[in-house]
């Protein structure tokens, strides 16, 4: 995804001094914009991009402020829904490698993912059984 394409849908907000930056998609953004206070020392910076997959996050690292030392990408729901847990896990591992190499100033990366509770009937065995914790 090019930066020009991303800039039309991408929203990023950084308070004066942000230590952590969640990268979130879709439904998780419902209250973020409404409750964002850039003057509060407790506000987290965040980046949102609807319907993005894990592979898109690597293109968003340039938007993350250099003051951020903790990155919390909440991605992968679309990846698991469109592929399977093992593919999503491989994409996560590639993402973590890319973050470590591209942004050594980020000291901690916490990756989150909401796993589906009910698999698609067409997929056997269930995706949840094929996904392991990293």
mmCIF file of N, CA and C in Angstrom, residues 2-134:
data_model
loop_
_atom_site.group_PDB
_atom_site.id
_atom_site.type_symbol
_atom_site.label_atom_id
_atom_site.label_comp_id
_atom_site.label_asym_id
_atom_site.label_seq_id
_atom_site.Cartn_x
_atom_site.Cartn_y
_atom_site.Cartn_z
ATOM 1 N N UNK A 2 0.666 2.127 -0.914
ATOM 2 C CA UNK A 2 1.487 3.324 -0.986
ATOM 3 C C UNK A 2 1.065 4.316 0.084
ATOM 4 N N UNK A 3 1.989 5.216 0.413
ATOM 5 C CA UNK A 3 1.692 6.225 1.429
ATOM 6 C C UNK A 3 0.566 7.137 0.967
ATOM 7 N N UNK A 4 0.513 7.420 -0.326
ATOM 8 C CA UNK A 4 -0.553 8.282 -0.844
ATOM 9 C C UNK A 4 -1.909 7.625 -0.677
ATOM 10 N N UNK A 5 -1.986 6.335 -0.963
ATOM 11 C CA UNK A 5 -3.241 5.600 -0.791
ATOM 12 C C UNK A 5 -3.599 5.517 0.682
ATOM 13 N N UNK A 6 -2.609 5.264 1.520
ATOM 14 C CA UNK A 6 -2.858 5.126 2.953
ATOM 15 C C UNK A 6 -3.315 6.437 3.561
ATOM 16 N N UNK A 7 -2.794 7.561 3.072
ATOM 17 C CA UNK A 7 -3.116 8.837 3.696
ATOM 18 C C UNK A 7 -4.584 9.203 3.559
ATOM 19 N N UNK A 8 -5.286 8.666 2.571
ATOM 20 C CA UNK A 8 -6.693 8.995 2.404
ATOM 21 C C UNK A 8 -7.575 8.305 3.439
ATOM 22 N N UNK A 9 -7.156 7.157 3.962
ATOM 23 C CA UNK A 9 -7.959 6.433 4.941
ATOM 24 C C UNK A 9 -7.304 6.380 6.308
ATOM 25 N N UNK A 10 -6.020 6.645 6.360
ATOM 26 C CA UNK A 10 -5.256 6.494 7.584
ATOM 27 C C UNK A 10 -5.517 7.652 8.532
ATOM 28 N N UNK A 11 -5.690 7.339 9.793
ATOM 29 C CA UNK A 11 -5.832 8.367 10.819
ATOM 30 C C UNK A 11 -4.808 8.068 11.891
ATOM 31 N N UNK A 12 -4.006 9.052 12.240
ATOM 32 C CA UNK A 12 -3.079 8.851 13.339
ATOM 33 C C UNK A 12 -3.146 10.061 14.249
ATOM 34 N N UNK A 13 -3.112 9.821 15.542
ATOM 35 C CA UNK A 13 -3.198 10.877 16.543
ATOM 36 C C UNK A 13 -2.141 10.615 17.601
ATOM 37 N N UNK A 14 -1.352 11.635 17.877
ATOM 38 C CA UNK A 14 -0.307 11.514 18.876
ATOM 39 C C UNK A 14 -0.429 12.641 19.882
ATOM 40 N N UNK A 15 -0.486 12.302 21.168
ATOM 41 C CA UNK A 15 -0.426 13.340 22.191
ATOM 42 C C UNK A 15 1.000 13.881 22.267
ATOM 43 N N UNK A 16 1.211 14.861 23.118
ATOM 44 C CA UNK A 16 2.527 15.490 23.224
ATOM 45 C C UNK A 16 3.637 14.498 23.533
ATOM 46 N N UNK A 17 3.403 13.608 24.471
ATOM 47 C CA UNK A 17 4.421 12.636 24.874
ATOM 48 C C UNK A 17 3.785 11.253 24.921
ATOM 49 N N UNK A 18 3.925 10.513 23.855
ATOM 50 C CA UNK A 18 3.335 9.173 23.798
ATOM 51 C C UNK A 18 4.422 8.135 23.969
ATOM 52 N N UNK A 19 4.189 7.193 24.877
ATOM 53 C CA UNK A 19 5.141 6.110 25.074
ATOM 54 C C UNK A 19 4.731 4.879 24.281
ATOM 55 N N UNK A 20 3.429 4.663 24.167
ATOM 56 C CA UNK A 20 2.922 3.476 23.482
ATOM 57 C C UNK A 20 2.012 3.896 22.338
ATOM 58 N N UNK A 21 1.935 3.051 21.341
ATOM 59 C CA UNK A 21 1.095 3.341 20.181
ATOM 60 C C UNK A 21 0.372 2.087 19.726
ATOM 61 N N UNK A 22 -0.917 1.958 20.040
ATOM 62 C CA UNK A 22 -1.678 0.856 19.457
ATOM 63 C C UNK A 22 -1.978 1.142 17.985
ATOM 64 N N UNK A 23 -1.954 0.110 17.184
ATOM 65 C CA UNK A 23 -2.417 0.199 15.800
ATOM 66 C C UNK A 23 -3.658 -0.676 15.740
ATOM 67 N N UNK A 24 -4.804 -0.064 15.502
ATOM 68 C CA UNK A 24 -6.070 -0.788 15.600
ATOM 69 C C UNK A 24 -6.878 -0.618 14.323
ATOM 70 N N UNK A 25 -7.798 -1.545 14.093
ATOM 71 C CA UNK A 25 -8.623 -1.533 12.889
ATOM 72 C C UNK A 25 -10.099 -1.615 13.248
ATOM 73 N N UNK A 26 -10.924 -1.220 12.333
ATOM 74 C CA UNK A 26 -12.364 -1.438 12.306
ATOM 75 C C UNK A 26 -13.089 -1.130 13.609
ATOM 76 N N UNK A 27 -13.744 -2.135 14.201
ATOM 77 C CA UNK A 27 -14.649 -1.907 15.326
ATOM 78 C C UNK A 27 -13.956 -1.383 16.575
ATOM 79 N N UNK A 28 -12.672 -1.634 16.720
ATOM 80 C CA UNK A 28 -11.975 -1.181 17.913
ATOM 81 C C UNK A 28 -11.867 0.337 17.973
ATOM 82 N N UNK A 29 -12.115 1.037 16.892
ATOM 83 C CA UNK A 29 -11.937 2.491 16.853
ATOM 84 C C UNK A 29 -13.167 3.263 17.309
ATOM 85 N N UNK A 30 -14.222 2.594 17.679
ATOM 86 C CA UNK A 30 -15.500 3.256 17.958
ATOM 87 C C UNK A 30 -15.367 4.409 18.950
ATOM 88 N N UNK A 31 -14.642 4.208 20.045
ATOM 89 C CA UNK A 31 -14.545 5.240 21.074
ATOM 90 C C UNK A 31 -13.186 5.932 21.118
ATOM 91 N N UNK A 32 -12.237 5.482 20.331
ATOM 92 C CA UNK A 32 -10.909 6.085 20.387
ATOM 93 C C UNK A 32 -10.930 7.559 20.021
ATOM 94 N N UNK A 33 -11.553 7.898 18.904
ATOM 95 C CA UNK A 33 -11.540 9.281 18.441
ATOM 96 C C UNK A 33 -12.325 10.185 19.379
ATOM 97 N N UNK A 34 -13.417 9.695 19.913
ATOM 98 C CA UNK A 34 -14.263 10.508 20.778
ATOM 99 C C UNK A 34 -13.565 10.836 22.096
ATOM 100 N N UNK A 35 -12.775 9.914 22.624
ATOM 101 C CA UNK A 35 -12.150 10.097 23.930
ATOM 102 C C UNK A 35 -10.692 10.528 23.858
ATOM 103 N N UNK A 36 -10.175 10.805 22.683
ATOM 104 C CA UNK A 36 -8.771 11.177 22.550
ATOM 105 C C UNK A 36 -8.541 12.589 23.076
ATOM 106 N N UNK A 37 -7.580 12.743 23.987
ATOM 107 C CA UNK A 37 -7.220 14.042 24.549
ATOM 108 C C UNK A 37 -5.712 14.221 24.417
ATOM 109 N N UNK A 38 -5.248 14.987 23.429
ATOM 110 C CA UNK A 38 -3.810 15.108 23.210
ATOM 111 C C UNK A 38 -3.063 15.792 24.344
ATOM 112 N N UNK A 39 -3.762 16.547 25.196
ATOM 113 C CA UNK A 39 -3.079 17.224 26.302
ATOM 114 C C UNK A 39 -2.903 16.335 27.530
ATOM 115 N N UNK A 40 -3.597 15.213 27.567
ATOM 116 C CA UNK A 40 -3.501 14.316 28.720
ATOM 117 C C UNK A 40 -2.239 13.463 28.639
ATOM 118 N N UNK A 41 -1.484 13.368 29.749
ATOM 119 C CA UNK A 41 -0.290 12.513 29.733
ATOM 120 C C UNK A 41 -0.641 11.028 29.692
ATOM 121 N N UNK A 42 -1.902 10.687 29.896
ATOM 122 C CA UNK A 42 -2.334 9.290 29.900
ATOM 123 C C UNK A 42 -2.897 8.836 28.549
ATOM 124 N N UNK A 43 -3.020 9.755 27.600
ATOM 125 C CA UNK A 43 -3.532 9.385 26.280
ATOM 126 C C UNK A 43 -2.476 8.614 25.510
ATOM 127 N N UNK A 44 -2.921 7.527 24.895
ATOM 128 C CA UNK A 44 -2.042 6.773 24.014
ATOM 129 C C UNK A 44 -2.131 7.349 22.609
ATOM 130 N N UNK A 45 -1.044 7.275 21.893
ATOM 131 C CA UNK A 45 -1.097 7.573 20.470
ATOM 132 C C UNK A 45 -1.747 6.378 19.791
ATOM 133 N N UNK A 46 -2.384 6.589 18.665
ATOM 134 C CA UNK A 46 -2.929 5.443 17.951
ATOM 135 C C UNK A 46 -3.006 5.718 16.462
ATOM 136 N N UNK A 47 -3.010 4.641 15.717
ATOM 137 C CA UNK A 47 -3.128 4.685 14.266
ATOM 138 C C UNK A 47 -4.275 3.760 13.898
ATOM 139 N N UNK A 48 -5.168 4.222 13.030
ATOM 140 C CA UNK A 48 -6.266 3.363 12.596
ATOM 141 C C UNK A 48 -6.274 3.269 11.073
ATOM 142 N N UNK A 49 -6.627 2.117 10.582
ATOM 143 C CA UNK A 49 -6.774 1.897 9.146
ATOM 144 C C UNK A 49 -7.757 0.755 8.947
ATOM 145 N N UNK A 50 -8.992 1.057 8.529
ATOM 146 C CA UNK A 50 -10.016 0.021 8.393
ATOM 147 C C UNK A 50 -9.658 -1.057 7.379
ATOM 148 N N UNK A 51 -10.024 -2.275 7.700
ATOM 149 C CA UNK A 51 -9.927 -3.442 6.827
ATOM 150 C C UNK A 51 -8.508 -3.786 6.390
ATOM 151 N N UNK A 52 -7.533 -3.383 7.161
ATOM 152 C CA UNK A 52 -6.141 -3.684 6.805
ATOM 153 C C UNK A 52 -5.744 -5.047 7.346
ATOM 154 N N UNK A 53 -4.773 -5.645 6.716
ATOM 155 C CA UNK A 53 -4.244 -6.926 7.162
ATOM 156 C C UNK A 53 -2.884 -6.753 7.818
ATOM 157 N N UNK A 54 -2.340 -7.846 8.305
ATOM 158 C CA UNK A 54 -1.053 -7.814 8.993
ATOM 159 C C UNK A 54 0.029 -7.232 8.091
ATOM 160 N N UNK A 55 0.017 -7.601 6.821
ATOM 161 C CA UNK A 55 1.076 -7.156 5.915
ATOM 162 C C UNK A 55 1.076 -5.643 5.704
ATOM 163 N N UNK A 56 -0.035 -4.965 5.988
ATOM 164 C CA UNK A 56 -0.108 -3.520 5.808
ATOM 165 C C UNK A 56 0.631 -2.785 6.923
ATOM 166 N N UNK A 57 0.721 -3.379 8.112
ATOM 167 C CA UNK A 57 1.341 -2.709 9.255
ATOM 168 C C UNK A 57 2.782 -2.318 8.954
ATOM 169 N N UNK A 58 3.503 -3.135 8.218
ATOM 170 C CA UNK A 58 4.896 -2.808 7.913
ATOM 171 C C UNK A 58 5.000 -1.488 7.158
ATOM 172 N N UNK A 59 3.983 -1.140 6.391
ATOM 173 C CA UNK A 59 3.986 0.126 5.662
ATOM 174 C C UNK A 59 3.591 1.309 6.537
ATOM 175 N N UNK A 60 3.101 1.042 7.741
ATOM 176 C CA UNK A 60 2.664 2.120 8.625
ATOM 177 C C UNK A 60 3.729 2.537 9.630
ATOM 178 N N UNK A 61 4.839 1.852 9.686
ATOM 179 C CA UNK A 61 5.856 2.172 10.689
ATOM 180 C C UNK A 61 6.394 3.589 10.543
ATOM 181 N N UNK A 62 6.397 4.130 9.336
ATOM 182 C CA UNK A 62 6.861 5.506 9.140
ATOM 183 C C UNK A 62 5.933 6.519 9.797
ATOM 184 N N UNK A 63 4.680 6.139 10.030
ATOM 185 C CA UNK A 63 3.731 7.040 10.668
ATOM 186 C C UNK A 63 3.842 7.023 12.190
ATOM 187 N N UNK A 64 4.565 6.060 12.732
ATOM 188 C CA UNK A 64 4.711 5.946 14.184
ATOM 189 C C UNK A 64 5.790 6.916 14.636
ATOM 190 N N UNK A 65 5.442 7.783 15.578
ATOM 191 C CA UNK A 65 6.367 8.788 16.088
ATOM 192 C C UNK A 65 7.613 8.142 16.679
ATOM 193 N N UNK A 66 8.734 8.833 16.592
ATOM 194 C CA UNK A 66 9.999 8.320 17.132
ATOM 195 C C UNK A 66 10.007 8.311 18.659
ATOM 196 N N UNK A 67 9.067 9.012 19.307
ATOM 197 C CA UNK A 67 9.015 8.989 20.774
ATOM 198 C C UNK A 67 8.354 7.713 21.296
ATOM 199 N N UNK A 68 7.733 6.941 20.417
ATOM 200 C CA UNK A 68 7.049 5.709 20.820
ATOM 201 C C UNK A 68 8.073 4.611 21.058
ATOM 202 N N UNK A 69 7.996 3.983 22.237
ATOM 203 C CA UNK A 69 8.900 2.875 22.564
ATOM 204 C C UNK A 69 8.162 1.551 22.682
ATOM 205 N N UNK A 70 6.828 1.590 22.689
ATOM 206 C CA UNK A 70 6.014 0.380 22.771
ATOM 207 C C UNK A 70 4.987 0.408 21.640
ATOM 208 N N UNK A 71 4.894 -0.681 20.916
ATOM 209 C CA UNK A 71 3.958 -0.776 19.801
ATOM 210 C C UNK A 71 2.987 -1.919 20.074
ATOM 211 N N UNK A 72 1.696 -1.653 19.873
ATOM 212 C CA UNK A 72 0.667 -2.651 20.161
ATOM 213 C C UNK A 72 -0.210 -2.828 18.922
ATOM 214 N N UNK A 73 0.233 -3.597 17.937
ATOM 215 C CA UNK A 73 -0.625 -3.804 16.770
ATOM 216 C C UNK A 73 -1.762 -4.777 17.081
ATOM 217 N N UNK A 74 -2.984 -4.318 16.884
ATOM 218 C CA UNK A 74 -4.147 -5.202 17.030
ATOM 219 C C UNK A 74 -4.637 -5.488 15.620
ATOM 220 N N UNK A 75 -4.089 -6.517 15.034
ATOM 221 C CA UNK A 75 -4.391 -6.863 13.648
ATOM 222 C C UNK A 75 -4.523 -8.365 13.533
ATOM 223 N N UNK A 76 -5.007 -8.808 12.408
ATOM 224 C CA UNK A 76 -5.046 -10.237 12.138
ATOM 225 C C UNK A 76 -6.421 -10.839 12.030
ATOM 226 N N UNK A 77 -7.450 -10.140 12.493
ATOM 227 C CA UNK A 77 -8.797 -10.688 12.405
ATOM 228 C C UNK A 77 -9.159 -10.972 10.954
ATOM 229 N N UNK A 78 -8.858 -10.028 10.071
ATOM 230 C CA UNK A 78 -9.136 -10.236 8.643
ATOM 231 C C UNK A 78 -8.265 -11.344 8.072
ATOM 232 N N UNK A 79 -7.011 -11.428 8.538
ATOM 233 C CA UNK A 79 -6.112 -12.465 8.037
ATOM 234 C C UNK A 79 -6.600 -13.859 8.412
ATOM 235 N N UNK A 80 -7.031 -14.044 9.655
ATOM 236 C CA UNK A 80 -7.535 -15.344 10.096
ATOM 237 C C UNK A 80 -8.844 -15.670 9.380
ATOM 238 N N UNK A 81 -9.691 -14.665 9.203
ATOM 239 C CA UNK A 81 -10.973 -14.900 8.538
ATOM 240 C C UNK A 81 -10.785 -15.300 7.076
ATOM 241 N N UNK A 82 -9.738 -14.782 6.446
ATOM 242 C CA UNK A 82 -9.537 -15.044 5.021
ATOM 243 C C UNK A 82 -8.569 -16.183 4.733
ATOM 244 N N UNK A 83 -7.814 -16.639 5.731
ATOM 245 C CA UNK A 83 -6.871 -17.742 5.510
ATOM 246 C C UNK A 83 -7.040 -18.768 6.624
ATOM 247 N N UNK A 84 -6.033 -18.895 7.482
ATOM 248 C CA UNK A 84 -6.132 -19.777 8.643
ATOM 249 C C UNK A 84 -5.148 -19.317 9.706
ATOM 250 N N UNK A 85 -5.198 -19.930 10.858
ATOM 251 C CA UNK A 85 -4.369 -19.528 11.983
ATOM 252 C C UNK A 85 -2.887 -19.654 11.718
ATOM 253 N N UNK A 86 -2.485 -20.693 11.009
ATOM 254 C CA UNK A 86 -1.059 -20.897 10.741
ATOM 255 C C UNK A 86 -0.504 -19.796 9.835
ATOM 256 N N UNK A 87 -1.251 -19.417 8.820
ATOM 257 C CA UNK A 87 -0.819 -18.338 7.929
ATOM 258 C C UNK A 87 -0.746 -17.026 8.702
ATOM 259 N N UNK A 88 -1.753 -16.759 9.540
ATOM 260 C CA UNK A 88 -1.742 -15.541 10.352
ATOM 261 C C UNK A 88 -0.535 -15.533 11.290
ATOM 262 N N UNK A 89 -0.207 -16.685 11.876
ATOM 263 C CA UNK A 89 0.958 -16.773 12.761
ATOM 264 C C UNK A 89 2.238 -16.441 12.001
ATOM 265 N N UNK A 90 2.397 -16.974 10.802
ATOM 266 C CA UNK A 90 3.583 -16.675 9.987
ATOM 267 C C UNK A 90 3.649 -15.188 9.658
ATOM 268 N N UNK A 91 2.511 -14.596 9.366
ATOM 269 C CA UNK A 91 2.485 -13.159 9.077
ATOM 270 C C UNK A 91 2.867 -12.356 10.312
ATOM 271 N N UNK A 92 2.392 -12.786 11.485
ATOM 272 C CA UNK A 92 2.784 -12.128 12.733
ATOM 273 C C UNK A 92 4.288 -12.199 12.940
ATOM 274 N N UNK A 93 4.870 -13.380 12.751
ATOM 275 C CA UNK A 93 6.311 -13.538 12.943
ATOM 276 C C UNK A 93 7.088 -12.644 11.980
ATOM 277 N N UNK A 94 6.653 -12.564 10.736
ATOM 278 C CA UNK A 94 7.292 -11.668 9.775
ATOM 279 C C UNK A 94 7.145 -10.209 10.194
ATOM 280 N N UNK A 95 5.963 -9.865 10.725
ATOM 281 C CA UNK A 95 5.729 -8.508 11.205
ATOM 282 C C UNK A 95 6.685 -8.168 12.345
ATOM 283 N N UNK A 96 6.821 -9.075 13.315
ATOM 284 C CA UNK A 96 7.717 -8.827 14.443
ATOM 285 C C UNK A 96 9.163 -8.684 13.982
ATOM 286 N N UNK A 97 9.588 -9.504 13.034
ATOM 287 C CA UNK A 97 10.940 -9.373 12.473
ATOM 288 C C UNK A 97 11.125 -8.014 11.814
ATOM 289 N N UNK A 98 10.130 -7.597 11.049
ATOM 290 C CA UNK A 98 10.216 -6.318 10.342
ATOM 291 C C UNK A 98 10.278 -5.147 11.322
ATOM 292 N N UNK A 99 9.462 -5.192 12.371
ATOM 293 C CA UNK A 99 9.473 -4.125 13.374
ATOM 294 C C UNK A 99 10.834 -4.069 14.059
ATOM 295 N N UNK A 100 11.370 -5.228 14.427
ATOM 296 C CA UNK A 100 12.671 -5.268 15.094
ATOM 297 C C UNK A 100 13.797 -4.726 14.236
ATOM 298 N N UNK A 101 13.764 -5.018 12.943
ATOM 299 C CA UNK A 101 14.821 -4.550 12.037
ATOM 300 C C UNK A 101 14.613 -3.096 11.619
ATOM 301 N N UNK A 102 13.362 -2.736 11.343
ATOM 302 C CA UNK A 102 13.079 -1.397 10.834
ATOM 303 C C UNK A 102 13.007 -0.320 11.895
ATOM 304 N N UNK A 103 12.641 -0.692 13.117
ATOM 305 C CA UNK A 103 12.502 0.281 14.199
ATOM 306 C C UNK A 103 13.132 -0.256 15.478
ATOM 307 N N UNK A 104 14.468 -0.303 15.556
ATOM 308 C CA UNK A 104 15.119 -0.809 16.767
ATOM 309 C C UNK A 104 14.854 0.056 17.999
ATOM 310 N N UNK A 105 14.376 1.291 17.793
ATOM 311 C CA UNK A 105 14.043 2.167 18.919
ATOM 312 C C UNK A 105 12.769 1.726 19.630
ATOM 313 N N UNK A 106 11.953 0.883 19.008
ATOM 314 C CA UNK A 106 10.768 0.337 19.671
ATOM 315 C C UNK A 106 11.236 -0.810 20.559
ATOM 316 N N UNK A 107 11.121 -0.610 21.869
ATOM 317 C CA UNK A 107 11.680 -1.548 22.839
ATOM 318 C C UNK A 107 10.782 -2.750 23.104
ATOM 319 N N UNK A 108 9.475 -2.589 22.933
ATOM 320 C CA UNK A 108 8.547 -3.695 23.214
ATOM 321 C C UNK A 108 7.418 -3.675 22.191
ATOM 322 N N UNK A 109 7.067 -4.848 21.706
ATOM 323 C CA UNK A 109 5.943 -4.994 20.783
ATOM 324 C C UNK A 109 4.996 -6.030 21.359
ATOM 325 N N UNK A 110 3.753 -5.642 21.543
ATOM 326 C CA UNK A 110 2.730 -6.534 22.070
ATOM 327 C C UNK A 110 1.703 -6.750 20.968
ATOM 328 N N UNK A 111 1.629 -7.951 20.438
ATOM 329 C CA UNK A 111 0.713 -8.237 19.341
ATOM 330 C C UNK A 111 -0.533 -8.894 19.904
ATOM 331 N N UNK A 112 -1.690 -8.378 19.525
ATOM 332 C CA UNK A 112 -2.952 -8.941 20.001
ATOM 333 C C UNK A 112 -3.768 -9.425 18.818
ATOM 334 N N UNK A 113 -4.628 -10.369 19.088
ATOM 335 C CA UNK A 113 -5.514 -10.895 18.050
ATOM 336 C C UNK A 113 -6.730 -11.516 18.708
ATOM 337 N N UNK A 114 -7.892 -11.147 18.226
ATOM 338 C CA UNK A 114 -9.122 -11.799 18.662
ATOM 339 C C UNK A 114 -9.345 -13.004 17.771
ATOM 340 N N UNK A 115 -9.230 -14.181 18.338
ATOM 341 C CA UNK A 115 -9.437 -15.396 17.558
ATOM 342 C C UNK A 115 -10.926 -15.693 17.428
ATOM 343 N N UNK A 116 -11.346 -16.226 16.308
ATOM 344 C CA UNK A 116 -12.767 -16.548 16.131
ATOM 345 C C UNK A 116 -13.178 -17.706 17.031
ATOM 346 N N UNK A 117 -14.355 -17.604 17.591
ATOM 347 C CA UNK A 117 -14.855 -18.681 18.461
ATOM 348 C C UNK A 117 -15.539 -19.777 17.672
ATOM 349 N N UNK A 118 -16.078 -19.448 16.526
ATOM 350 C CA UNK A 118 -16.714 -20.485 15.711
ATOM 351 C C UNK A 118 -16.100 -20.454 14.319
ATOM 352 N N UNK A 119 -15.591 -21.575 13.861
ATOM 353 C CA UNK A 119 -14.946 -21.608 12.551
ATOM 354 C C UNK A 119 -15.962 -21.584 11.418
ATOM 355 N N UNK A 120 -15.469 -21.260 10.245
ATOM 356 C CA UNK A 120 -16.319 -21.359 9.061
ATOM 357 C C UNK A 120 -16.635 -22.830 8.843
ATOM 358 N N UNK A 121 -17.867 -23.176 8.535
ATOM 359 C CA UNK A 121 -18.217 -24.585 8.338
ATOM 360 C C UNK A 121 -17.415 -25.239 7.214
ATOM 361 N N UNK A 122 -16.973 -24.445 6.248
ATOM 362 C CA UNK A 122 -16.258 -25.014 5.109
ATOM 363 C C UNK A 122 -14.808 -25.375 5.423
ATOM 364 N N UNK A 123 -14.301 -24.953 6.578
ATOM 365 C CA UNK A 123 -12.901 -25.210 6.899
ATOM 366 C C UNK A 123 -12.781 -26.310 7.943
ATOM 367 N N UNK A 124 -12.073 -27.362 7.626
ATOM 368 C CA UNK A 124 -11.842 -28.476 8.543
ATOM 369 C C UNK A 124 -10.357 -28.750 8.636
ATOM 370 N N UNK A 125 -9.777 -28.982 9.789
ATOM 371 C CA UNK A 125 -10.345 -28.814 11.120
ATOM 372 C C UNK A 125 -10.526 -27.335 11.451
ATOM 373 N N UNK A 126 -11.186 -27.040 12.551
ATOM 374 C CA UNK A 126 -11.446 -25.644 12.901
ATOM 375 C C UNK A 126 -10.156 -24.826 12.970
ATOM 376 N N UNK A 127 -10.249 -23.584 12.515
ATOM 377 C CA UNK A 127 -9.079 -22.703 12.499
ATOM 378 C C UNK A 127 -8.499 -22.488 13.884
ATOM 379 N N UNK A 128 -9.346 -22.415 14.885
ATOM 380 C CA UNK A 128 -8.859 -22.157 16.233
ATOM 381 C C UNK A 128 -7.919 -23.257 16.696
ATOM 382 N N UNK A 129 -8.182 -24.484 16.318
ATOM 383 C CA UNK A 129 -7.333 -25.604 16.719
ATOM 384 C C UNK A 129 -5.967 -25.542 16.044
ATOM 385 N N UNK A 130 -5.892 -24.906 14.891
ATOM 386 C CA UNK A 130 -4.622 -24.826 14.170
ATOM 387 C C UNK A 130 -3.785 -23.627 14.574
ATOM 388 N N UNK A 131 -4.328 -22.732 15.371
ATOM 389 C CA UNK A 131 -3.607 -21.536 15.771
ATOM 390 C C UNK A 131 -2.981 -21.754 17.137
ATOM 391 N N UNK A 132 -1.745 -21.393 17.277
ATOM 392 C CA UNK A 132 -1.078 -21.539 18.569
ATOM 393 C C UNK A 132 -0.630 -20.175 19.063
ATOM 394 N N UNK A 133 -0.390 -20.103 20.358
ATOM 395 C CA UNK A 133 0.050 -18.851 20.950
ATOM 396 C C UNK A 133 1.507 -18.612 20.628
ATOM 397 N N UNK A 134 1.856 -17.370 20.381
ATOM 398 C CA UNK A 134 3.241 -17.004 20.085
ATOM 399 C C UNK A 134 3.865 -16.449 21.352
#
